[in-house]
Coordinates of C-alpha atoms and ligand atoms in Angstrom, one line a residue:
X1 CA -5.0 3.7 37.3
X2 CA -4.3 6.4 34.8
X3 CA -2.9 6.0 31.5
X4 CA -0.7 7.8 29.4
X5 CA 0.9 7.6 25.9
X6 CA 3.7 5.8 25.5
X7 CA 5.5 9.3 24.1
X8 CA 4.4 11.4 26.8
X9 CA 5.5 8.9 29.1
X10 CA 8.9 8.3 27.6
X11 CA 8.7 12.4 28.4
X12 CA 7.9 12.1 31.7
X13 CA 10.6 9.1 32.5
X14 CA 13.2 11.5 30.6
X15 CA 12.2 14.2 33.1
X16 CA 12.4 12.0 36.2
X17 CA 15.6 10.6 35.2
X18 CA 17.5 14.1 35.3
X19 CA 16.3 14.5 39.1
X20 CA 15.1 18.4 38.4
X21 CA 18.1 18.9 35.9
X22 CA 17.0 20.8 32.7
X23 CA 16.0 18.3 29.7
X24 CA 16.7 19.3 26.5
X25 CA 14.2 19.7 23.8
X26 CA 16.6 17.9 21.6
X27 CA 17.3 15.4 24.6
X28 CA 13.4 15.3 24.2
X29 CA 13.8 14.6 20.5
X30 CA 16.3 11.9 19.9
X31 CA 14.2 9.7 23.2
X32 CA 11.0 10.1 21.6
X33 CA 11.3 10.3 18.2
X34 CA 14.8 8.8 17.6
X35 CA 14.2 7.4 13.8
X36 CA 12.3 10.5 12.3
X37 CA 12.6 14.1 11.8
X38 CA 9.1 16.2 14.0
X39 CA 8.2 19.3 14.5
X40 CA 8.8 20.4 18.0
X41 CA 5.1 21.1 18.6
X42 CA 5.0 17.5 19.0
X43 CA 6.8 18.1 22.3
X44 CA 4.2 20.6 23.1
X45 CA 1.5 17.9 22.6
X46 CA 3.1 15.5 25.0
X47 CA 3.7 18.0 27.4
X48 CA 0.4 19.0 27.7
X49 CA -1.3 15.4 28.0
X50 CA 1.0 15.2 30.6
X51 CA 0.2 18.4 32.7
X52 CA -3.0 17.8 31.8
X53 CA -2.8 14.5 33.9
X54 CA -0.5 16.6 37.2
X55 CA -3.9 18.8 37.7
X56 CA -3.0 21.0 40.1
X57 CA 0.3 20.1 40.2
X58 CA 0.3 21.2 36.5
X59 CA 3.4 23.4 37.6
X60 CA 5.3 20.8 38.6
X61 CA 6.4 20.2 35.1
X62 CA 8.7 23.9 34.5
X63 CA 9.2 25.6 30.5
X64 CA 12.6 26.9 30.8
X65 CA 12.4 29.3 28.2
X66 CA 14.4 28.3 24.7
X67 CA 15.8 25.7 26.2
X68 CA 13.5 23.0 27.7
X69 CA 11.8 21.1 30.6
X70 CA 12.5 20.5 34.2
X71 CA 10.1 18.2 36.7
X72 CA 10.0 20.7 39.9
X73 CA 9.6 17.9 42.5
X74 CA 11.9 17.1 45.1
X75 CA 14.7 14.2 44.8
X76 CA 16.8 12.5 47.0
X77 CA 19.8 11.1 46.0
X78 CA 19.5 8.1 44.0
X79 CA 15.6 8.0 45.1
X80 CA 13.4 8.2 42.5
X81 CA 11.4 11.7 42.7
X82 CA 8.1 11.6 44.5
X83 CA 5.7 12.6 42.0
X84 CA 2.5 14.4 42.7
X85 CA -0.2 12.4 43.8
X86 CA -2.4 12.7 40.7
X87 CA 0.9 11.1 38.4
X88 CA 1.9 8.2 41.4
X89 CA -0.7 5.5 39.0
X90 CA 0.3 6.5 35.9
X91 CA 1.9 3.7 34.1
X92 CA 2.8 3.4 30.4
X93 CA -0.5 3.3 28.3
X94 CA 0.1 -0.5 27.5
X95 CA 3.3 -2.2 26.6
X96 CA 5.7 -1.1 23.7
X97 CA 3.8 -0.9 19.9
X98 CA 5.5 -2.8 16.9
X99 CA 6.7 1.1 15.7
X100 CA 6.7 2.6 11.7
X101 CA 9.6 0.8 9.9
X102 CA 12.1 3.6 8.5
X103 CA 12.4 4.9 4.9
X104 CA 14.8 6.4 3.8
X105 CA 13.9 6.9 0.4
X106 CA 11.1 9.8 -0.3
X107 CA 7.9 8.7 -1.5
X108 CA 7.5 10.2 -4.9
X109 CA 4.0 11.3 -6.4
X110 CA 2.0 10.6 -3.2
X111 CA 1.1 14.0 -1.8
X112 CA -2.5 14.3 -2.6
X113 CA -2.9 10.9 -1.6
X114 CA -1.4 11.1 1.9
X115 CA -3.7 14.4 2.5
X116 CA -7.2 12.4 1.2
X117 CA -6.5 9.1 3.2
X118 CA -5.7 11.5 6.6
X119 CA -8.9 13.1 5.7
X120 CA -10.7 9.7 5.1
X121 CA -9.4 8.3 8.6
X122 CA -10.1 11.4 10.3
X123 CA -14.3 10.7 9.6
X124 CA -13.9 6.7 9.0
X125 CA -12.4 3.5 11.9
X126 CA -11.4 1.7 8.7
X127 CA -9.4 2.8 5.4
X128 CA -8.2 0.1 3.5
X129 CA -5.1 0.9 0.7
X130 CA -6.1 -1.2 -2.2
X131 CA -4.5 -2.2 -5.3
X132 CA -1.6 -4.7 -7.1
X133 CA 0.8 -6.0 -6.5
X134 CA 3.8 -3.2 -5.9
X135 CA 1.8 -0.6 -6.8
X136 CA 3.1 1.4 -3.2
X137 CA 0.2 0.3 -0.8
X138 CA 2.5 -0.4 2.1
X139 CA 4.8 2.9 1.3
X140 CA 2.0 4.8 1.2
X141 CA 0.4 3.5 4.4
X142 CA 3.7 4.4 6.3
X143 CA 3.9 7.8 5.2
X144 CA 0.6 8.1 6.2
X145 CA 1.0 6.9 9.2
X146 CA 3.9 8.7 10.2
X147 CA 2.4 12.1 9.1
X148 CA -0.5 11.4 11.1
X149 CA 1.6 10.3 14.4
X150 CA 3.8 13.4 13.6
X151 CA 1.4 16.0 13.6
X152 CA -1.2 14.5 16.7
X153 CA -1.1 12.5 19.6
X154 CA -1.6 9.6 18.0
X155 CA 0.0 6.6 18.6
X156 CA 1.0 4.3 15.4
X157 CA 1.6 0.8 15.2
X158 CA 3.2 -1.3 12.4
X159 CA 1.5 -5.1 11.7
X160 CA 2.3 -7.0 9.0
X161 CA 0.4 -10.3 8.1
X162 CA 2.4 -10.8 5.2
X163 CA 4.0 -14.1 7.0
X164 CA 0.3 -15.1 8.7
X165 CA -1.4 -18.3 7.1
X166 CA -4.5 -18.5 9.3
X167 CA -7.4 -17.0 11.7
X168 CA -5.0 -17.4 14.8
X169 CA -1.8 -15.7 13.3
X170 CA -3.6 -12.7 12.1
X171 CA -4.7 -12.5 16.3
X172 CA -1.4 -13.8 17.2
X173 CA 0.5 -11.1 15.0
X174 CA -1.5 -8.1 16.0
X175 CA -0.9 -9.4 19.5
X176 CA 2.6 -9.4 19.3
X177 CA 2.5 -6.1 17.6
X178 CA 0.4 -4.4 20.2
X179 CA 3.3 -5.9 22.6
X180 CA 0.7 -8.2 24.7
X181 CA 1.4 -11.5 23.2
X182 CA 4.0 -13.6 21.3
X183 CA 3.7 -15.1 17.9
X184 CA 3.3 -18.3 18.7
X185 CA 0.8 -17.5 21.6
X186 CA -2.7 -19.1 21.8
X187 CA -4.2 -15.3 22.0
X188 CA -7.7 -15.1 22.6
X189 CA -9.5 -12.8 19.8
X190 CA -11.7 -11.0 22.8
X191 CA -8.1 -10.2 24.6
X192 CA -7.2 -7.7 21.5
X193 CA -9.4 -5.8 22.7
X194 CA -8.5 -4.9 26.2
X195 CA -4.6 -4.1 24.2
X196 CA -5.9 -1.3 22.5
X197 CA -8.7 0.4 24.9
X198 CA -8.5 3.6 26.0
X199 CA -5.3 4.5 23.3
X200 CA -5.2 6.9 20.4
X201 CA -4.1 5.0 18.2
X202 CA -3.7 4.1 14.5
X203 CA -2.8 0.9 13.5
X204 CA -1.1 -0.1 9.7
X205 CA -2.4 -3.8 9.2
X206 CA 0.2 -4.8 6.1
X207 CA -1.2 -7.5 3.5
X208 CA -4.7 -8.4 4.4
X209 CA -5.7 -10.0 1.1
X210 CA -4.3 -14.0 1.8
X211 CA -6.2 -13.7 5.2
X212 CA -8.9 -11.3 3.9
X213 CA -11.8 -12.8 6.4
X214 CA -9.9 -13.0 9.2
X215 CA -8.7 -10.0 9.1
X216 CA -11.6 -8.5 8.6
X217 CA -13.3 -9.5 11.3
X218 CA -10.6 -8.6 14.0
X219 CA -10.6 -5.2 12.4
X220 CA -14.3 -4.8 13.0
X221 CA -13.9 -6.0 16.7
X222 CA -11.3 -3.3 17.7
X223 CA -13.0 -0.6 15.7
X224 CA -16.1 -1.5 17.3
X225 CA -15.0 -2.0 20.8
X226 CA -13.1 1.1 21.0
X227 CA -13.9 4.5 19.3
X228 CA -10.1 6.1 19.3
X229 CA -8.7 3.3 17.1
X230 CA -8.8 3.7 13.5
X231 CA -7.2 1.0 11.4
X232 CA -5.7 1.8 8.2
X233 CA -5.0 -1.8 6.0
X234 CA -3.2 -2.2 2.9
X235 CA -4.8 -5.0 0.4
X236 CA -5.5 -6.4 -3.1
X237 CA -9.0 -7.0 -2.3
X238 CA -11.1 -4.7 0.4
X239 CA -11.8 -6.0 3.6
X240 CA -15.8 -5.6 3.4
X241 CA -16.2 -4.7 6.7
X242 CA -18.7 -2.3 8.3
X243 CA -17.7 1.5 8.7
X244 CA -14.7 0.7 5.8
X245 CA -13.6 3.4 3.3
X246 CA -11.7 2.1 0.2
X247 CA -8.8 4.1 -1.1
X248 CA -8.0 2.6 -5.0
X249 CA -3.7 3.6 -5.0
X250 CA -2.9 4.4 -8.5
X251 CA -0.2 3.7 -10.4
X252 CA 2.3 6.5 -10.8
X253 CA 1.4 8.8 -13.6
X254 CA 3.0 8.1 -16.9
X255 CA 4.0 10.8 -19.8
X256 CA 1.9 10.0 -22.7
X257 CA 3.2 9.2 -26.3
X258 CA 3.7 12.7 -27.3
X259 CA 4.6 14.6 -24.4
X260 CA 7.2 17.2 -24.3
X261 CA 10.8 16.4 -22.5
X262 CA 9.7 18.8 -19.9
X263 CA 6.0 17.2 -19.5
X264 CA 7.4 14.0 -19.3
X265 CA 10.2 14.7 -16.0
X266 CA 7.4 16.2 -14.6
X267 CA 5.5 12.7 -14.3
X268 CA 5.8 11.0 -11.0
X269 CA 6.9 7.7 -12.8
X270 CA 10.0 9.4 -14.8
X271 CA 10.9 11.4 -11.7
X272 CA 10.9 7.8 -9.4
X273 CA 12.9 6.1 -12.3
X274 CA 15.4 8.6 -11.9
X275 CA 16.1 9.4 -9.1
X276 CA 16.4 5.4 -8.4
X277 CA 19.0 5.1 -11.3
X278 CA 21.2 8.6 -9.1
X279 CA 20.6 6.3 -6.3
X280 CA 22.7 3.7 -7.7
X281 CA 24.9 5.5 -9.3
X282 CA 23.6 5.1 -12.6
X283 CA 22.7 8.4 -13.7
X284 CA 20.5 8.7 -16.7
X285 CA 21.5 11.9 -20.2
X286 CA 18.1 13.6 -19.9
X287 CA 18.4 14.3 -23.6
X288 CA 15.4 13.7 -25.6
X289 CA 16.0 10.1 -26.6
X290 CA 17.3 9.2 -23.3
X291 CA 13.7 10.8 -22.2
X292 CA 12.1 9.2 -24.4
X293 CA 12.9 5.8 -23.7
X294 CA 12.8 6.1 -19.8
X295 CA 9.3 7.3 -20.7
X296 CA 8.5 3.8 -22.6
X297 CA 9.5 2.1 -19.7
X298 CA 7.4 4.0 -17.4
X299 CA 4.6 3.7 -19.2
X300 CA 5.0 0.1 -20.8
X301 CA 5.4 -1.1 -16.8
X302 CA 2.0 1.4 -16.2
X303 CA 3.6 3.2 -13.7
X304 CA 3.9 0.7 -10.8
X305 CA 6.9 1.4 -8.4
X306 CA 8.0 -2.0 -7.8
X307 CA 8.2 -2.9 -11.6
X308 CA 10.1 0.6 -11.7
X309 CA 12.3 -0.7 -9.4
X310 CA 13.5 -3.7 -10.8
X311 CA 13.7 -1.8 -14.3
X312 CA 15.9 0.3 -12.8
X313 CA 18.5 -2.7 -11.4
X314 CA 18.7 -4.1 -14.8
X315 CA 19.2 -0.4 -16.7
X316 CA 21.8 0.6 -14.2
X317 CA 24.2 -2.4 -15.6
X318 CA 23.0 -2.8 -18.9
X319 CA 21.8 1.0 -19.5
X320 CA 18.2 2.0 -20.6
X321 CA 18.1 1.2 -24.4
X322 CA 18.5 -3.0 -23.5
X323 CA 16.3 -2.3 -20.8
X324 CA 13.7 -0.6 -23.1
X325 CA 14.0 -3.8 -25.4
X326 CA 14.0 -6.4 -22.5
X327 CA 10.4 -5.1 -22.2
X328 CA 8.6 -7.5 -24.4
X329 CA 10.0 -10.4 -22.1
X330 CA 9.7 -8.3 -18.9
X331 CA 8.7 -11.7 -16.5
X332 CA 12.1 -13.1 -18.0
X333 CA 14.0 -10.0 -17.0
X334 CA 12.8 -8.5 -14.2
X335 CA 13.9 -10.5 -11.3
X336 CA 17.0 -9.4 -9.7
X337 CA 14.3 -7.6 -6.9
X338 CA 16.1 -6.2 -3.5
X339 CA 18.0 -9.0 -1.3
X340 CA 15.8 -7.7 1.4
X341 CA 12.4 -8.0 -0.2
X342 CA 10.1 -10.1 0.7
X343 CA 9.7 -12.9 -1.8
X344 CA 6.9 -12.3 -3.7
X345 CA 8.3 -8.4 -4.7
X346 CA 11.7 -10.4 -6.1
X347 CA 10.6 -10.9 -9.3
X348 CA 7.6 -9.3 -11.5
X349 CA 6.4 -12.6 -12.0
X350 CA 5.9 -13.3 -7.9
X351 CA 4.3 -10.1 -7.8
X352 CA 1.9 -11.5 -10.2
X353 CA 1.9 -15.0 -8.5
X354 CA 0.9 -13.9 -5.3
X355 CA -2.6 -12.5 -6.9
X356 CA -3.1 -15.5 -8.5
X357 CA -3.0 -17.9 -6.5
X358 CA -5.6 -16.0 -4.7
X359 CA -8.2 -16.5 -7.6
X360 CA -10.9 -19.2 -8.0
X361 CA -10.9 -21.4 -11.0
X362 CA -13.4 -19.5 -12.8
X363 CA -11.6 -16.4 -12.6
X364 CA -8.2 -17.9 -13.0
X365 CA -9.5 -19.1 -16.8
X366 CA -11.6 -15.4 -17.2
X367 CA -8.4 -14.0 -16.9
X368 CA -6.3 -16.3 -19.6
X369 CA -9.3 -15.3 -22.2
X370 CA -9.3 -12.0 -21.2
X371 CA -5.5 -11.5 -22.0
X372 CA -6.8 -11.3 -25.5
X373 CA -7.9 -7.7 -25.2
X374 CA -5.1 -5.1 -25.8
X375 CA -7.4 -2.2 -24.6
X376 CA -10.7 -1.2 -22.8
X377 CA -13.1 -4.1 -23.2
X378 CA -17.0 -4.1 -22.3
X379 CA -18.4 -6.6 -20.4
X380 CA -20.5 -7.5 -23.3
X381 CA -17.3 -8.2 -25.1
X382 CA -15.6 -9.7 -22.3
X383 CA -18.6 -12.4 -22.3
X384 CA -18.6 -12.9 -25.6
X385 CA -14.7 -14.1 -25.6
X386 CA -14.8 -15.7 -22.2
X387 CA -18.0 -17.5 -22.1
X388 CA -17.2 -20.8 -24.0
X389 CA -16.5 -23.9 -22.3
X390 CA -18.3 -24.7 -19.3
X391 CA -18.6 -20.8 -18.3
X392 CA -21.5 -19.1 -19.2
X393 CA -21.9 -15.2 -20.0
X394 CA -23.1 -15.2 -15.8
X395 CA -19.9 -17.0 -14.7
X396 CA -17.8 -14.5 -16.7
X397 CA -19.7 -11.7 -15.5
X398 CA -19.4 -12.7 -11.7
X399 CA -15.6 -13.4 -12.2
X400 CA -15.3 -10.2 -13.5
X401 CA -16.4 -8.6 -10.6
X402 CA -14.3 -10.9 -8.0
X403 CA -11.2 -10.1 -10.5
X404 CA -11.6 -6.3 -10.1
X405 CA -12.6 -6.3 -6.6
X406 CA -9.3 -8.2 -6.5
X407 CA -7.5 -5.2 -8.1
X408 CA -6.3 -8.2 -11.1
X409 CA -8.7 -5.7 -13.9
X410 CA -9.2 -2.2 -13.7
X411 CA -12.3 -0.4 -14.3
X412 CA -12.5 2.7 -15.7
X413 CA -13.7 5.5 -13.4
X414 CA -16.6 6.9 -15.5
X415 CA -20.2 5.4 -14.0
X416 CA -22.4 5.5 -16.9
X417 CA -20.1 3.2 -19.3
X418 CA -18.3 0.7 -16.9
X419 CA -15.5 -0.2 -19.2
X420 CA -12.6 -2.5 -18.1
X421 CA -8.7 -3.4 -19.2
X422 CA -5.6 -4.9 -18.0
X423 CA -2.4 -3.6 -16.9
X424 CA 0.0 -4.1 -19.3
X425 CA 2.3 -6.6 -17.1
X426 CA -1.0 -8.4 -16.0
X427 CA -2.0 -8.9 -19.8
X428 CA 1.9 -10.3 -20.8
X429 CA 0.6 -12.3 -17.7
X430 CA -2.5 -13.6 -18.6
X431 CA -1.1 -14.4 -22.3
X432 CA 1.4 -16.5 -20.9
X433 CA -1.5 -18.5 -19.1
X434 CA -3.4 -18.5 -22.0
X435 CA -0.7 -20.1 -24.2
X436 CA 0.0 -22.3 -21.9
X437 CA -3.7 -23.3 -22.0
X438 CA -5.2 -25.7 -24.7
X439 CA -7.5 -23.0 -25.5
X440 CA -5.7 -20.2 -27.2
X441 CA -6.9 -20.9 -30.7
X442 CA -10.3 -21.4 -29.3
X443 CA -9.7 -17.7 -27.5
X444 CA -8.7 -16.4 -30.4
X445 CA -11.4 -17.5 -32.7
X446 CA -14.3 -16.2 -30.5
X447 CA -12.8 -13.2 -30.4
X448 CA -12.7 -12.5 -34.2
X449 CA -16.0 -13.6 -34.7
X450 CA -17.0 -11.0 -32.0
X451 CA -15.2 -8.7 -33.5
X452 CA -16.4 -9.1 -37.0
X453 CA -20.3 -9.4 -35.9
X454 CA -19.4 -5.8 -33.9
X455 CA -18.3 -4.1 -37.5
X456 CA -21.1 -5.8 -39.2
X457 CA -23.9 -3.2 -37.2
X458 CA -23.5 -0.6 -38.9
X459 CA -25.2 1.7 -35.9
X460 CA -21.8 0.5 -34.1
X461 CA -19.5 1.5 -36.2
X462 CA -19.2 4.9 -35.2
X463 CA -18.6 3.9 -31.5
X464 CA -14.8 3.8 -30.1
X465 CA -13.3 0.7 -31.2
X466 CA -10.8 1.2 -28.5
X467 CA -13.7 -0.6 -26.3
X468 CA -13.1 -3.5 -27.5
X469 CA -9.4 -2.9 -28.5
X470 CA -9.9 -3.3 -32.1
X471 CA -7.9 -6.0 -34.5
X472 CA -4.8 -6.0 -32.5
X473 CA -6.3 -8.6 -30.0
X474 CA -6.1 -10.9 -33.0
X475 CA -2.9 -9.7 -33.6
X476 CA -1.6 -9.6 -30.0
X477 CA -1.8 -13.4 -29.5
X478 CA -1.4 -14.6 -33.1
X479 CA 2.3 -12.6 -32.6
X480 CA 3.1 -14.9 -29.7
Ligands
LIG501 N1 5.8 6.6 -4.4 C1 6.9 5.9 -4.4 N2 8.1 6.5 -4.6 C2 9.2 5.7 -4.6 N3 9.2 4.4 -4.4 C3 8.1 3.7 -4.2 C4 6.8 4.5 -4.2 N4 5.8 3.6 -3.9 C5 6.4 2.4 -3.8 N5 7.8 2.5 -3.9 C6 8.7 1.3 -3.9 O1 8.1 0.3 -4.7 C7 8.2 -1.0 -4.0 C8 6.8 -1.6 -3.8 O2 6.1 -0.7 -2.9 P1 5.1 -1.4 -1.8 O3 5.9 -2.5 -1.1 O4 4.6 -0.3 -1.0 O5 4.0 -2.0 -2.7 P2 2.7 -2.8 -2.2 O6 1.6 -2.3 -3.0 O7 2.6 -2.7 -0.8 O8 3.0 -4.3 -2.7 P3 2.4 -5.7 -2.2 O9 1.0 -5.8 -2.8 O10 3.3 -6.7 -2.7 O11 2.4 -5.6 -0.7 C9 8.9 -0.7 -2.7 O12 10.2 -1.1 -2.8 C10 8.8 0.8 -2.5 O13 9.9 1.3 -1.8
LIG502 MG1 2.6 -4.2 0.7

């Protein structure tokens, strides 16, 4: 039996229906494609996979110059045509894929990224999008998708496990995606496998990180078993797999203190809160003040598009001066997230949640005490805060490393001096925690005796005190 893609078969079905009547290319077009704007060398693609398969009935299949395709084989009547030998086994190359959802919307700021994660899948089975909460993994992974579907003959598939609580709904939802099984179907693991054999295909498999094991090992299955798949996941926390890239999404960039007004609608961040606020009709002076206070909020909320987003609903009915102010309480404020939206991007605070209840213990209370640091901290620093209580300066560092492997703290990029910090929204976060804790004062105490043995070395003095974020972490809780 041969097998063909499900485009260039939707081609060849288009061509059989018309019983040797000319198809359009747009005809071609709006069957194939019918949610998304390609170039017509797609059609060229198809067509050739498909003559490719006629041999040397190639011919069959006619160009009808500037104007489109006709199948040259004799029909009768009502009769379906009678195909050339070579074509009679073709059959659909499996049943219909879970396709791209639609967005309307552009993606702002992500052109260099959607060129290096193509180029990562192009040499690598396995990219996984990582990063928090909102930050665009799953926009990202769709445009990324779609371009590469677009321009080859790949095949793309959308999975999400964003609904999946265990081992057999990650199977059963790529299953159902793949179009050879239902969601609540007993699928067998080894059965995947057969569903994507022999197809170009890329898969999108949406929120990995509550069924991070799972996942992972399906993924290396079907990479394994078949060498024209190539997986591209979206997760907090990387998948660990064998033959894995990782691709860190970063937060839209963000105008800093003193840029100029022309500097600062230049930043991706300023540009997405705009053209969100035209979107809903709430358009935005771009006088310098008016500037200047969108780019507070861009940077305050550290770039990340879903924060964006729900800034954007509440300064489109209360304008951008109360929305500038409503900053300091930002988990009180920003919750009136898309109807649409899946419950954890409603608020800022689920965004948050939905990290955190995927944290040990240990980590969960590493993160409270490290809410104390406004800025970069060191990992000497952060174990000299942290480590109290039952955790010793081991504990800390170990959850250090599971929270940023969990995208919860950022490192910075430079290898010789790992340094780390919070997001801004993730500090507010962990400050609420930490209040909440009985251990605030505690907190607090270790870290000014830290910080006053660091100004007593006089060799030190010299060195950044950014690192450790200087006085305002005594000031940044004792404000609270
Ligand atoms: N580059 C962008 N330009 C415009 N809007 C964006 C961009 N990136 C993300 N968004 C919007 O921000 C919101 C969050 O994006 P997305 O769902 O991709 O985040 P995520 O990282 O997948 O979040 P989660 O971890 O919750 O799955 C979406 O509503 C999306 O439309
Ligand atoms: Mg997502």
């Amino acid at each position: 039996m041969l097998q063909v893609g499900s485009r260039a078969f939707d081609i060849l079905e288009l061509l059989i229906e018309a019983k040797g009547k000319t198809v359009t290319k747009d005809e071609i077009l709006r069957r194939v494609w019918p949610n998304s704007v390609v170039e017509e060398n797609n059609i060229h693609v198809q067509l050739s996979a498909l003559r490719k398969i006629f041999g040397d009935d190639k011919h069959a299949i006619r160009t009808i110059s500037g104007r489109g395709y006709r199948l040259t084989v004799p029909t009768e009547g009502d009769e379906p045509a009678a195909l050339p030998e070579a074509v009679q086994g073709v059959q659909a190359g499996a049943a219909r894929l879970n396709a791209l959802p639609v967005c309307h919307a552009p993606l702002i700021g992500r052109e260099g990224a959607i060129a290096d994660i193509t180029r990562a899948l192009s040499g690598t089975p396995i990219v996984t999008l990582l990063g928090p909460g909102g930050i665009g993994k799953t926009q990202l992974g769709i445009a990324v998708a779609r371009s590469i579907a677009a321009a080859t003959d790949m095949e793309a598939c959308f999975i999400t496990l964003a609904a999946v609580e265990n081992a057999q709904g990650v199977v059963s939802a790529i299953a159902q995606a793949l179009g050879v099984g239902r969601a609540d179907d007993e699928f067998p693991r080894q059965s995947l496998v057969a569903a994507v054999l022999g197809r170009n295909l890329l898969v999108v498999l949406d929120n990995c990180e509550h069924v991070i094991e799972s996942a992972a090992t399906v993924c290396e299955l079907l990479v394994q078993a078949s060498a024209d798949l190539r997986i591209l996941a979206t997760s907090r926390e990387p998948l660990r797999t064998r033959d894995e890239k990782f691709y860190r999404v970063v937060p839209l960039d963000t105008p800093d203190t003193e840029a100029s007004p022309q500097a600062t609608l230049a930043c991706s961040s300023v540009r997405m809160f705009l053209a969100q606020m035209r979107a809903v009709n709430a358009d935005v002076e771009t006088d310098p003040g008016s500037l200047e206070m969108v780019a507070t909020i861009c940077r305050r909320l550290d770039g990340v598009p879903l924060a964006l987003e729900l800034a954007v609903a509440r300064a489109a009915v209360f304008g951008i001066r109360r929305a500038v102010s409503e900053l300091d309480d930002r988990f009180q404020f920003l919750r009136g997230g898309r109807r649409t939206a899946p419950p954890r991007q409603q608020t800022l605070e689920a965004a948050l949640d939905w990290s955190y209840q995927l944290l040990s213990m240990t980590e969960r209370i590493v993160l409270h005490r490290l809410g104390i640091f406004p800025a970069r901290f060191s990992l000497e620093a952060a174990c000299a805060v942290a480590a109290c209580g039952r955790l010793s300066p081991n504990d800390v560092t170990e959850a250090i490393v599971g929270l940023a492997s969990k995208c919860v703290v950022m490192t910075t990029f430079d290898s010789r001096t790992k340094e780390y910090f919070l997001l801004e929204t993730t500090r507010e976060y962990a400050l609420r925690k930490l209040q909440q804790s009985d251990e605030a004062d505690e907190v607090l105490t270790r870290s000014a005796a830290y910080l006053a043995r660091f100004y007593e070395q006089p060799c030190r003095r010299g060195f950044r005190a950014a690192t450790l974020g200087n006085d305002l972490a005594t000031e940044s809780v004792a404000s609270r």
